[in-house]
Coordinates of C-alpha atoms in Angstrom, one line a residue:
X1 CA 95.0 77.2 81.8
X2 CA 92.3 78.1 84.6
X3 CA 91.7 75.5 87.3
X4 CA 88.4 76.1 88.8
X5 CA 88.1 75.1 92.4
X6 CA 85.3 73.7 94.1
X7 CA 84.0 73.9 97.4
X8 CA 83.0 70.9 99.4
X9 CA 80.0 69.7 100.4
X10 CA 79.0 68.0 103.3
X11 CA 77.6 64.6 102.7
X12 CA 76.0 61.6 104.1
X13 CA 76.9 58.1 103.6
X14 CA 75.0 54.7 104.3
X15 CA 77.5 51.9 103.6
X16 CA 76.2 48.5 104.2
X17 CA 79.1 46.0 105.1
X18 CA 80.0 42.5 106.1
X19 CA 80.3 42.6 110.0
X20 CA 83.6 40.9 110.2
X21 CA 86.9 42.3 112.7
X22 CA 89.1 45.1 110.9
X23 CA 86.4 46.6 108.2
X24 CA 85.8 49.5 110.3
X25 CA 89.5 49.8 110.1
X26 CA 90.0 49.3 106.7
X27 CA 87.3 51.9 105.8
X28 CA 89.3 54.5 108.1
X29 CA 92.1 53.8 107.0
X30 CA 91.0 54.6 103.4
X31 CA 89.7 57.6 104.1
X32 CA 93.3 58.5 106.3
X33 CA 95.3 57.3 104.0
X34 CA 93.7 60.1 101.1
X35 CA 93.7 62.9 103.3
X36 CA 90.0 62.8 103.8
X37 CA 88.3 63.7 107.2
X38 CA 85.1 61.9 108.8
X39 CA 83.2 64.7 110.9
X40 CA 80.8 61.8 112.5
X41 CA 80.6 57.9 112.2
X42 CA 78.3 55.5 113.8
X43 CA 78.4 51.6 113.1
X44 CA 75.5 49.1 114.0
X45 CA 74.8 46.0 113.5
X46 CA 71.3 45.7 111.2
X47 CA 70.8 41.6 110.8
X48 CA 69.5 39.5 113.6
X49 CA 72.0 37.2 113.2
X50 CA 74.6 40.3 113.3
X51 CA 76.2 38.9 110.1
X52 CA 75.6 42.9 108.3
X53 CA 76.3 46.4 109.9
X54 CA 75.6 49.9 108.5
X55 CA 78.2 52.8 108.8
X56 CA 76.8 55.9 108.5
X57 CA 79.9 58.4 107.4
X58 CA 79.3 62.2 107.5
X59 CA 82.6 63.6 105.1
X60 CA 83.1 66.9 103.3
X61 CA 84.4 67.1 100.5
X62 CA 84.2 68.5 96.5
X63 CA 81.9 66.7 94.0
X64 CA 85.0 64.7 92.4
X65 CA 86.6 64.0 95.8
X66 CA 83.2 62.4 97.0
X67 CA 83.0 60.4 93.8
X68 CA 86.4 58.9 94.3
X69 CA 85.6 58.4 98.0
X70 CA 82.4 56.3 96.9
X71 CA 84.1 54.3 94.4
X72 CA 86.9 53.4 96.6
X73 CA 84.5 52.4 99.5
X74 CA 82.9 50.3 97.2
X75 CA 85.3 48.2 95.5
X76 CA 86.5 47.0 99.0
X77 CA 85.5 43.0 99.4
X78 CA 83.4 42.8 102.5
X79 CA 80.8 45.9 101.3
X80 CA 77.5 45.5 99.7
X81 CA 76.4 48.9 98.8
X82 CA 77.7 52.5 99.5
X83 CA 74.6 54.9 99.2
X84 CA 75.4 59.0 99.1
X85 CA 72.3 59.7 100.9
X86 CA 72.9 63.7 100.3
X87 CA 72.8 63.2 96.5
X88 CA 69.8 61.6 96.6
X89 CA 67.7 63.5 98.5
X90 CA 65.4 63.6 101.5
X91 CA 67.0 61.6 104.2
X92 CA 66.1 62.0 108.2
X93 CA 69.8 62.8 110.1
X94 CA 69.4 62.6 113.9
X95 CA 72.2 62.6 116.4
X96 CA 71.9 61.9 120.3
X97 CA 73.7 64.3 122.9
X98 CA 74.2 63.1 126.7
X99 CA 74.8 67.0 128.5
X100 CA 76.1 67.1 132.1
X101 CA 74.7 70.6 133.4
X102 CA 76.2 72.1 137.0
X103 CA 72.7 72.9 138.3
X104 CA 72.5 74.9 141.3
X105 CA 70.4 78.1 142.3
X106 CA 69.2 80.0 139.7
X107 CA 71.1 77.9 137.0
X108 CA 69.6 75.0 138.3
X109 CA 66.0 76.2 137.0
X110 CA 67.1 78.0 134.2
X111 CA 69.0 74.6 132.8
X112 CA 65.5 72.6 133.6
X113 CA 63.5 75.6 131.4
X114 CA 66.2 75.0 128.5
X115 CA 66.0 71.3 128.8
X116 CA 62.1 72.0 128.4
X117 CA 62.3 74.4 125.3
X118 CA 64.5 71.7 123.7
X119 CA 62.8 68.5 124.3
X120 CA 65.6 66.9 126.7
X121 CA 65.1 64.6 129.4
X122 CA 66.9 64.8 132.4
X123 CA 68.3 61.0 132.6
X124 CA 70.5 61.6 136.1
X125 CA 70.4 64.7 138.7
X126 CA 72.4 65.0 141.7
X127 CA 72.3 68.5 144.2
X128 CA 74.8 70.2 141.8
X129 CA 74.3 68.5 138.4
X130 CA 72.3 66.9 135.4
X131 CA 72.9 65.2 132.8
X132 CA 70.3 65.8 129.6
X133 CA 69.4 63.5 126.8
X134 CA 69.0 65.5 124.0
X135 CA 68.1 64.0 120.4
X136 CA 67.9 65.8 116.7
X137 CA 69.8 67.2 114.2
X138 CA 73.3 69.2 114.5
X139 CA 71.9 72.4 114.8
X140 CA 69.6 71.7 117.9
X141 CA 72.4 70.1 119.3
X142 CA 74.9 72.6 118.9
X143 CA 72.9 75.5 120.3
X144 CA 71.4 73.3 123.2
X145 CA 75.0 72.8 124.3
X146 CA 75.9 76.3 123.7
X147 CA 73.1 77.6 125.8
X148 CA 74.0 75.0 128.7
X149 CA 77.3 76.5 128.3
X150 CA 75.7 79.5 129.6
X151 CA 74.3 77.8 132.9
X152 CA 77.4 75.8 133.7
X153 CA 78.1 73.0 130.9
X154 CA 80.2 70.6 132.4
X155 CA 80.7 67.7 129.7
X156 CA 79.1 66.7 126.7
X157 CA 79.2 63.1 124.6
X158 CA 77.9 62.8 121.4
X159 CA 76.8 59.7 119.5
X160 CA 77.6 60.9 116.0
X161 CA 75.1 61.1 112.7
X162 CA 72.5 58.2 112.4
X163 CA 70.9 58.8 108.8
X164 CA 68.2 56.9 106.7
X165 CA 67.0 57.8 103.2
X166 CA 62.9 58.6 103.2
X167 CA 60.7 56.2 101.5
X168 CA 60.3 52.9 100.6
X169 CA 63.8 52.3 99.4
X170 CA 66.1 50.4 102.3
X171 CA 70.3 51.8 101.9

């Protein structure tokens, strides 16, 4: 018997849930529980009367694995759809760094010059520091914060994946 194994894939997904106490829980718990990892997750609520929220899950895993994950995020009560964003196609994936930047001397104008090339805005400065605001995908954040590493990268925070499917479909 030959067991062929298959590499995961990293995927995005928009679940739409009931905003009610213990649902992010639950849908951690499920994926803990399995053995599964969440690289990013970002919850909002999306109703004006904050009655609805959307979790947007970034997860990696094989094409059965990810099947099994979307059918057990779906069958729990309080959510309305689970959509695999990945699978089905173009989607817009942005993510928003806050990077705290020593800036003196010559570090402080090379860190400003970055900032520039990379479209971030510097949202505090001191004498010996910034902090950059820096939106986009992975990528642009992770070599904006290795580059700052180079000038004298204090501290980063990172909101985690924000995804939406293109066109005139809503998740």
């Amino acid at each position: 018997m030959h067991i062929q194994q298959q590499t995961a894939e990293r995927h995005t997904l928009a679940v739409i849930v009931d905003n009610e106490p213990g649902i992010l829980a639950r849908i951690a718990g499920l994926f803990t529980a399995r053995g599964y990892n969440i690289e990013s997750l970002t919850v909002s609520e999306i109703t004006e009367d904050k009655a609805v929220s959307r979790i947007t899950i970034v997860t990696s895993a094989s094409p059965p694995v990810l099947e099994q994950i979307v059918a057990q995020l779906d069958r729990l009560v309080p959510v309305h759809k689970v959509r695999d964003l990945t699978a089905e196609g173009d989607h817009v994936e942005r993510e928003l760094a806050l990077v705290k930047v020593r800036g003196t001397g010559d570090h402080r104008i090379e860190a400003l010059r970055l900032a520039e090339v990379y479209r971030a805005r510097v949202v505090d400065a001191t004498i010996s520091s910034f902090v950059f605001e820096v939106t986009g995908g992975i990528d642009k954040i992770d070599k904006f914060v290795t580059l700052m590493s180079e000038v004298g990268l204090i501290e980063v925070a990172r909101t985690g994946i924000v995804a939406i499917s293109r066109g005139k479909d809503a998740a």
